[in-house]
Short mmCIF file of C-alpha atoms in Angstrom, two decimals:
data_model
loop_
_atom_site.label_atom_id
_atom_site.label_comp_id
_atom_site.label_asym_id
_atom_site.label_seq_id
_atom_site.Cartn_x
_atom_site.Cartn_y
_atom_site.Cartn_z
CA MET A 629 -3.17 -0.57 7.74
CA ASN A 630 -5.16 -1.74 10.73
CA MET A 631 -7.76 1.02 10.27
CA GLY A 632 -8.37 -0.33 6.78
CA ALA A 633 -8.41 -3.91 8.06
CA ALA A 634 -11.08 -3.02 10.62
CA ARG A 635 -13.18 -1.23 7.98
CA LEU A 636 -12.96 -4.25 5.67
CA VAL A 637 -13.64 -6.81 8.44
CA MET A 638 -10.09 -8.19 8.29
CA ALA A 639 -7.85 -9.35 11.10
CA PRO A 640 -5.44 -6.68 12.37
CA VAL A 641 -1.70 -7.11 11.79
CA PRO A 642 0.20 -7.02 15.09
CA LYS A 643 2.68 -4.12 15.21
CA SER A 644 5.60 -6.46 15.95
CA MET A 645 4.75 -8.62 12.90
CA PHE A 646 4.43 -5.53 10.69
CA LEU A 647 7.80 -4.12 11.77
CA GLU A 648 9.56 -7.49 11.49
CA ALA A 649 8.17 -8.05 7.97
CA VAL A 650 9.11 -4.56 6.73
CA ASN A 651 12.61 -4.84 8.23
CA TRP A 652 13.10 -8.28 6.66
CA ALA A 653 11.90 -7.09 3.23
CA VAL A 654 14.21 -4.06 3.27
CA LYS A 655 17.23 -6.14 4.34
CA ALA A 656 16.47 -8.79 1.70
CA ASN A 657 16.33 -6.07 -0.99
CA ALA A 658 19.16 -3.84 0.25
CA GLU A 659 21.25 -4.41 -2.88
CA TYR A 660 18.44 -2.90 -4.99
CA VAL A 661 18.21 0.40 -3.09
CA PRO A 662 19.14 3.16 -5.57
CA PRO A 663 22.29 5.11 -4.65
CA TYR A 664 22.01 8.19 -2.46
CA GLY A 665 21.54 11.32 -4.53
CA SER A 666 20.10 9.48 -7.55
CA GLY A 667 16.55 10.58 -6.77
CA GLY A 668 15.44 6.95 -6.61
CA SER A 669 14.18 5.02 -3.63
CA LEU A 670 12.97 1.62 -2.50
CA TYR A 671 9.17 1.59 -2.70
CA ILE A 672 7.80 -0.52 0.17
CA ARG A 673 4.19 -1.72 -0.02
CA PRO A 674 2.78 -3.80 2.82
CA PHE A 675 -0.56 -5.43 1.99
CA LEU A 676 -3.15 -7.72 3.53
CA ILE A 677 -5.44 -10.01 1.55
CA GLY A 678 -8.29 -12.26 2.59
CA SER A 679 -8.02 -15.91 1.61
CA GLY A 680 -10.02 -19.08 1.98
CA PRO A 681 -12.66 -21.23 0.30
CA ILE A 682 -15.27 -18.46 0.23
CA LEU A 683 -17.46 -17.37 -2.65
CA GLY A 684 -19.89 -14.71 -1.55
CA LEU A 685 -20.25 -11.68 0.64
CA GLN A 686 -18.88 -12.67 4.02
CA PRO A 687 -15.64 -12.19 5.94
CA CYS A 688 -12.75 -14.43 4.87
CA PRO A 689 -11.67 -17.17 7.26
CA GLY A 690 -7.98 -16.36 6.81
CA PHE A 691 -5.64 -13.56 5.82
CA GLN A 692 -2.18 -13.22 4.33
CA PHE A 693 0.10 -10.30 5.19
CA MET A 694 2.94 -9.56 2.78
CA VAL A 695 5.45 -6.82 2.03
CA SER A 696 6.52 -6.01 -1.52
CA CYS A 697 9.60 -3.93 -2.42
CA ILE A 698 10.68 -2.46 -5.74
CA PRO A 699 13.31 0.14 -6.64
CA VAL A 700 11.84 3.22 -8.28
CA GLY A 701 13.31 6.21 -10.05
CA ASN A 702 12.89 9.89 -9.37
CA TYR A 703 9.16 10.60 -9.10
CA PHE A 704 9.47 13.87 -10.99
CA GLY A 705 11.68 12.53 -13.77
CA LYS A 706 15.10 13.71 -14.87
CA GLY A 707 16.34 17.21 -14.31
CA GLY A 708 15.47 17.68 -10.65
CA ILE A 709 12.24 18.34 -8.88
CA THR A 710 9.57 20.17 -10.84
CA GLY A 711 5.87 20.58 -10.26
CA ILE A 712 3.16 18.37 -11.69
CA HIS A 713 -0.08 19.36 -13.41
CA ALA A 714 -3.26 18.39 -11.55
CA ASN A 715 -6.97 19.10 -11.77
CA VAL A 716 -9.05 19.67 -8.66
CA MET A 717 -12.61 18.43 -9.08
CA LYS A 718 -14.99 19.88 -6.52
CA GLU A 719 -18.20 18.46 -7.96
CA PHE A 720 -17.15 14.79 -7.69
CA ASP A 721 -16.31 12.66 -4.65
CA ARG A 722 -13.50 10.13 -4.54
CA ALA A 723 -15.74 7.64 -2.79
CA ALA A 724 -19.39 7.08 -1.95
CA PRO A 725 -20.62 7.95 1.55
CA ARG A 726 -19.89 5.07 3.96
CA GLY A 727 -17.83 3.39 1.22
CA THR A 728 -14.24 2.18 1.27
CA GLY A 729 -12.60 5.29 -0.20
CA GLY A 730 -11.15 6.29 3.16
CA VAL A 731 -8.95 3.17 3.33
CA LYS A 732 -6.41 1.50 1.02
CA ALA A 733 -8.44 -1.27 -0.61
CA GLY A 734 -7.80 -3.17 -3.81
CA GLY A 735 -11.35 -2.50 -5.00
CA ASN A 736 -10.63 1.24 -5.00
CA TYR A 737 -8.14 0.72 -7.83
CA ALA A 738 -10.27 -1.48 -10.12
#
């Protein structure tokens, strides 16, 4: 997360804050963890957003760090683990050179 924050000119999240937030979120959502053996899990997504009265291309004056949790089912569907179909494209890049494709950034999903 902090590699992405540095690339996007965002404040780093201290390790102790990160661990405390993830631990708190998991404990607060413990009743929603799917039962062992069901194939489900608790999806944990920490994220960092810039905030402040800014309109333009400049670093934000403030940041908000949050952790989201949601129970999810078996990634591969019912009936156990099976493979998935995928295409490998060698003639296209995921991101432009010197772009933000190497980090988790909201703009990469637009």
